[in-house]
PDB file of C-alpha atoms in Angstrom:
ATOM      1  CA  LYS A   1    -124.880 -70.923 174.189  1.00  0.00           C
ATOM      2  CA  THR A   2    -126.645 -68.046 173.057  1.00  0.00           C
ATOM      3  CA  PHE A   3    -125.610 -65.658 170.319  1.00  0.00           C
ATOM      4  CA  ASP A   4    -125.131 -61.933 171.247  1.00  0.00           C
ATOM      5  CA  PHE A   5    -126.201 -59.711 168.601  1.00  0.00           C
ATOM      6  CA  SER A   6    -124.283 -56.719 170.126  1.00  0.00           C
ATOM      7  CA  ASP A   7    -121.055 -58.189 169.141  1.00  0.00           C
ATOM      8  CA  LEU A   8    -122.418 -58.609 165.497  1.00  0.00           C
ATOM      9  CA  ILE A   9    -123.563 -55.023 165.475  1.00  0.00           C
ATOM     10  CA  LEU A  10    -120.161 -53.838 166.884  1.00  0.00           C
ATOM     11  CA  VAL A  11    -118.340 -55.829 164.102  1.00  0.00           C
ATOM     12  CA  GLU A  12    -120.527 -54.379 161.637  1.00  0.00           C
ATOM     13  CA  ASP A  13    -119.925 -50.726 163.056  1.00  0.00           C
ATOM     14  CA  ASN A  14    -116.176 -51.373 162.914  1.00  0.00           C
ATOM     15  CA  TYR A  15    -116.245 -52.252 159.304  1.00  0.00           C
ATOM     16  CA  TYR A  16    -118.493 -49.284 158.438  1.00  0.00           C
ATOM     17  CA  GLN A  17    -116.001 -46.916 160.143  1.00  0.00           C
ATOM     18  CA  LYS A  18    -113.140 -48.501 158.536  1.00  0.00           C
ATOM     19  CA  GLY A  19    -114.649 -48.396 155.290  1.00  0.00           C
ATOM     20  CA  LYS A  20    -115.794 -44.634 155.869  1.00  0.00           C
ATOM     21  CA  GLN A  21    -112.308 -43.672 156.730  1.00  0.00           C
ATOM     22  CA  GLU A  22    -110.672 -45.362 153.832  1.00  0.00           C
ATOM     23  CA  GLY A  23    -113.384 -43.720 151.445  1.00  0.00           C
ATOM     24  CA  GLU A  24    -112.831 -40.191 152.882  1.00  0.00           C
ATOM     25  CA  SER A  25    -109.041 -40.713 152.562  1.00  0.00           C
ATOM     26  CA  PHE A  26    -109.324 -41.969 149.010  1.00  0.00           C
ATOM     27  CA  GLY A  27    -111.802 -39.017 147.983  1.00  0.00           C
ATOM     28  CA  TYR A  28    -109.521 -36.590 149.564  1.00  0.00           C
ATOM     29  CA  GLU A  29    -106.436 -37.751 147.881  1.00  0.00           C
ATOM     30  CA  LYS A  30    -108.090 -37.977 144.406  1.00  0.00           C
ATOM     31  CA  GLY A  31    -109.962 -34.703 144.807  1.00  0.00           C
ATOM     32  CA  TYR A  32    -106.671 -33.087 145.788  1.00  0.00           C
ATOM     33  CA  GLN A  33    -104.740 -34.541 142.850  1.00  0.00           C
ATOM     34  CA  GLN A  34    -107.547 -33.540 140.260  1.00  0.00           C
ATOM     35  CA  GLY A  35    -107.979 -30.305 141.659  1.00  0.00           C
ATOM     36  CA  LYS A  36    -104.265 -29.544 141.455  1.00  0.00           C
ATOM     37  CA  GLU A  37    -104.356 -30.746 137.812  1.00  0.00           C
ATOM     38  CA  TYR A  38    -107.329 -28.430 136.965  1.00  0.00           C
ATOM     39  CA  GLY A  39    -105.887 -25.648 138.681  1.00  0.00           C
ATOM     40  CA  TYR A  40    -102.677 -25.967 136.862  1.00  0.00           C
ATOM     41  CA  LYS A  41    -104.331 -26.250 133.624  1.00  0.00           C
ATOM     42  CA  TYR A  42    -106.705 -23.207 134.199  1.00  0.00           C
ATOM     43  CA  GLY A  43    -103.747 -21.091 135.435  1.00  0.00           C
ATOM     44  CA  GLN A  44    -101.813 -21.700 132.539  1.00  0.00           C
ATOM     45  CA  ASN A  45    -104.670 -20.778 130.178  1.00  0.00           C
ATOM     46  CA  LEU A  46    -105.331 -17.906 132.204  1.00  0.00           C
ATOM     47  CA  GLY A  47    -101.772 -16.606 131.884  1.00  0.00           C
ATOM     48  CA  ILE A  48    -101.774 -17.122 128.223  1.00  0.00           C
ATOM     49  CA  GLU A  49    -105.003 -14.960 128.019  1.00  0.00           C
ATOM     50  CA  LEU A  50    -103.421 -12.307 130.047  1.00  0.00           C
ATOM     51  CA  GLY A  51    -100.379 -12.479 128.185  1.00  0.00           C
ATOM     52  CA  ARG A  52    -102.149 -12.128 124.726  1.00  0.00           C
ATOM     53  CA  MET A  53    -104.065  -9.155 126.225  1.00  0.00           C
ATOM     54  CA  MET A  54    -100.749  -7.484 127.118  1.00  0.00           C
ATOM     55  CA  PHE A  55     -99.243  -8.177 123.779  1.00  0.00           C
ATOM     56  CA  LEU A  56    -102.234  -6.811 121.866  1.00  0.00           C
ATOM     57  CA  LEU A  57    -102.090  -3.689 123.971  1.00  0.00           C
ATOM     58  CA  THR A  58     -98.393  -3.138 123.209  1.00  0.00           C
ATOM     59  CA  HIS A  59     -99.093  -3.690 119.598  1.00  0.00           C
ATOM     60  CA  VAL A  60    -101.744  -1.055 119.486  1.00  0.00           C
ATOM     61  CA  GLU A  61     -99.174   1.229 121.315  1.00  0.00           C
ATOM     62  CA  ARG A  62     -96.712   0.746 118.476  1.00  0.00           C
ATOM     63  CA  ILE A  63     -99.467   1.425 115.810  1.00  0.00           C
ATOM     64  CA  GLN A  64    -100.191   4.674 117.654  1.00  0.00           C
ATOM     65  CA  GLU A  65     -96.383   5.563 117.758  1.00  0.00           C
ATOM     66  CA  LYS A  66     -96.130   4.950 113.934  1.00  0.00           C
ATOM     67  CA  GLU A  67     -99.365   6.902 113.258  1.00  0.00           C
ATOM     68  CA  GLU A  68     -98.632  10.342 111.967  1.00  0.00           C
ATOM     69  CA  LYS A  69     -99.947  13.142 113.961  1.00  0.00           C
ATOM     70  CA  VAL A  70    -102.713  14.916 112.143  1.00  0.00           C
ATOM     71  CA  ASP A  71    -104.208  18.535 112.395  1.00  0.00           C
ATOM     72  CA  ASN A  72    -107.527  17.086 113.074  1.00  0.00           C
ATOM     73  CA  GLU A  73    -108.245  17.652 116.860  1.00  0.00           C
ATOM     74  CA  LYS A  74    -110.971  15.014 116.900  1.00  0.00           C
ATOM     75  CA  GLU A  75    -108.602  12.388 115.748  1.00  0.00           C
ATOM     76  CA  ASN A  76    -106.029  13.500 118.177  1.00  0.00           C
ATOM     77  CA  GLN A  77    -108.448  13.186 120.912  1.00  0.00           C
ATOM     78  CA  LYS A  78    -109.322   9.543 119.830  1.00  0.00           C
ATOM     79  CA  MET A  79    -105.715   8.785 120.114  1.00  0.00           C
ATOM     80  CA  LYS A  80    -105.226  10.250 123.484  1.00  0.00           C
ATOM     81  CA  ARG A  81    -108.237   8.285 124.647  1.00  0.00           C
ATOM     82  CA  ILE A  82    -106.806   4.901 123.361  1.00  0.00           C
ATOM     83  CA  GLN A  83    -103.526   5.631 124.975  1.00  0.00           C
ATOM     84  CA  HIS A  84    -105.300   6.309 128.299  1.00  0.00           C
ATOM     85  CA  GLN A  85    -107.225   3.021 127.970  1.00  0.00           C
ATOM     86  CA  ILE A  86    -104.038   1.074 126.805  1.00  0.00           C
ATOM     87  CA  ASN A  87    -102.320   2.472 130.122  1.00  0.00           C
ATOM     88  CA  GLU A  88    -105.515   1.677 132.364  1.00  0.00           C
ATOM     89  CA  LEU A  89    -105.817  -1.802 131.056  1.00  0.00           C
ATOM     90  CA  LYS A  90    -101.951  -2.636 131.477  1.00  0.00           C
ATOM     91  CA  GLU A  91    -102.390  -1.389 135.107  1.00  0.00           C
ATOM     92  CA  LYS A  92    -105.438  -3.482 135.659  1.00  0.00           C
ATOM     93  CA  ILE A  93    -103.867  -6.543 134.179  1.00  0.00           C
ATOM     94  CA  ASN A  94    -100.680  -6.048 136.197  1.00  0.00           C
ATOM     95  CA  ASP A  95    -102.896  -5.499 139.391  1.00  0.00           C
ATOM     96  CA  PHE A  96    -104.940  -8.610 138.796  1.00  0.00           C
ATOM     97  CA  VAL A  97    -101.770 -10.696 138.362  1.00  0.00           C
ATOM     98  CA  GLU A  98     -99.949  -9.157 141.352  1.00  0.00           C
ATOM     99  CA  HIS A  99    -102.986  -9.464 143.716  1.00  0.00           C
ATOM    100  CA  ILE A 100    -104.640 -12.769 142.566  1.00  0.00           C
ATOM    101  CA  GLU A 101    -105.423 -15.087 145.359  1.00  0.00           C
ATOM    102  CA  PRO A 102    -106.573 -18.697 144.642  1.00  0.00           C
ATOM    103  CA  LYS A 103    -109.253 -18.492 147.422  1.00  0.00           C
ATOM    104  CA  ASP A 104    -110.483 -15.054 146.146  1.00  0.00           C
ATOM    105  CA  ASP A 105    -114.421 -15.227 145.705  1.00  0.00           C
ATOM    106  CA  GLU A 106    -114.396 -12.314 143.221  1.00  0.00           C
ATOM    107  CA  ILE A 107    -111.772 -13.483 140.996  1.00  0.00           C
ATOM    108  CA  LEU A 108    -114.364 -14.532 138.313  1.00  0.00           C
ATOM    109  CA  THR A 109    -115.986 -10.942 138.526  1.00  0.00           C
ATOM    110  CA  LYS A 110    -112.480  -9.337 138.382  1.00  0.00           C
ATOM    111  CA  LEU A 111    -111.549 -11.337 135.346  1.00  0.00           C
ATOM    112  CA  GLN A 112    -114.877 -10.840 133.710  1.00  0.00           C
ATOM    113  CA  ASP A 113    -114.560  -7.074 134.244  1.00  0.00           C
ATOM    114  CA  LEU A 114    -111.175  -7.222 132.592  1.00  0.00           C
ATOM    115  CA  ARG A 115    -112.460  -8.863 129.575  1.00  0.00           C
ATOM    116  CA  LEU A 116    -115.416  -6.572 129.065  1.00  0.00           C
ATOM    117  CA  LYS A 117    -113.137  -3.567 129.194  1.00  0.00           C
ATOM    118  CA  PHE A 118    -110.621  -5.147 126.809  1.00  0.00           C
ATOM    119  CA  SER A 119    -113.591  -6.047 124.339  1.00  0.00           C
ATOM    120  CA  ILE A 120    -114.728  -2.236 124.548  1.00  0.00           C
ATOM    121  CA  PHE A 121    -111.265  -1.014 124.062  1.00  0.00           C
ATOM    122  CA  SER A 122    -110.945  -3.406 121.092  1.00  0.00           C
ATOM    123  CA  MET A 123    -114.015  -1.912 119.407  1.00  0.00           C
ATOM    124  CA  ARG A 124    -112.581   1.495 119.681  1.00  0.00           C
ATOM    125  CA  VAL A 125    -109.173   0.441 118.305  1.00  0.00           C
ATOM    126  CA  GLU A 126    -111.177  -1.144 115.371  1.00  0.00           C
ATOM    127  CA  SER A 127    -113.003   1.886 114.713  1.00  0.00           C
ATOM    128  CA  THR A 128    -110.005   4.289 114.813  1.00  0.00           C
ATOM    129  CA  TYR A 129    -107.429   2.276 113.206  1.00  0.00           C
ATOM    130  CA  HIS A 130    -109.513  -0.296 111.214  1.00  0.00           C
ATOM    131  CA  VAL A 131    -107.477  -3.015 112.784  1.00  0.00           C
ATOM    132  CA  SER A 132    -109.023  -6.122 114.463  1.00  0.00           C
ATOM    133  CA  ILE A 133    -107.611  -6.948 117.825  1.00  0.00           C
ATOM    134  CA  LYS A 134    -109.807  -9.810 119.106  1.00  0.00           C
ATOM    135  CA  LEU A 135    -108.706 -12.186 121.566  1.00  0.00           C
ATOM    136  CA  PRO A 136    -109.352 -16.060 121.147  1.00  0.00           C
ATOM    137  CA  GLU A 137    -112.600 -17.178 122.818  1.00  0.00           C
ATOM    138  CA  ALA A 138    -112.034 -16.673 126.493  1.00  0.00           C
ATOM    139  CA  ILE A 139    -111.412 -19.333 129.011  1.00  0.00           C
ATOM    140  CA  ASP A 140    -114.309 -20.065 131.393  1.00  0.00           C
ATOM    141  CA  MET A 141    -113.627 -21.716 134.930  1.00  0.00           C
ATOM    142  CA  GLU A 142    -117.090 -23.154 134.818  1.00  0.00           C
ATOM    143  CA  GLN A 143    -117.032 -25.047 131.339  1.00  0.00           C
ATOM    144  CA  LYS A 144    -119.079 -28.150 131.711  1.00  0.00           C
ATOM    145  CA  GLU A 145    -116.393 -30.016 129.666  1.00  0.00           C
ATOM    146  CA  GLU A 146    -113.770 -29.341 132.096  1.00  0.00           C
ATOM    147  CA  ASN A 147    -115.874 -30.445 135.117  1.00  0.00           C
ATOM    148  CA  ASP A 148    -117.118 -33.667 133.349  1.00  0.00           C
ATOM    149  CA  ASP A 149    -113.399 -34.882 133.261  1.00  0.00           C
ATOM    150  CA  LEU A 150    -113.283 -35.275 136.919  1.00  0.00           C
ATOM    151  CA  ASP A 151    -113.737 -38.841 138.055  1.00  0.00           C
ATOM    152  CA  PHE A 152    -114.133 -39.562 141.819  1.00  0.00           C
TER     153      PHE A 152
END
C-alpha cells in the first residue's frame, strides 16, 4: 500500500486552520479585555484632569469676585480678559466632554489645544494675581509605560 501525501497535507492544513482560528480568537479576546482596561484607566484620568481644570477656573473666578475694583483702567481690562478666558475655557471643556467620541481621530489634538489654552490662561492669572494655578503633569495617551503593560 502506498502512502498518499495529499492526506498528510490535508491533516496539516486542518491543524493549521484550527490553530489560526484559536489564536485569532484568543488575541481578539485578550486585546478587547486589555483595551477596555486601558480605556477605563485613561478615561478616568482624563476626567480627573478636566475636573481639575474646571475647579481651578472656578477658583480664579472666586478670586476675581473678591478682588476689589480699582480705578486703574489697565487692571480692570486685565480682569475682564481673564473673566472672558474663564468663560471661554469652561465652554471648551463642556463642549469637549459633551461631544467626545471614542473613535474621534482628533481627540488628542482637541485635548492638546485645551491644555495649551489653559496653560496660557494660567500664565495670565499668575502675572495678574500672583497665584500659581498649574495642573499636575498632563496625561498622555501615548505614554510608553502604558503600552508596555499590554501583554498579548
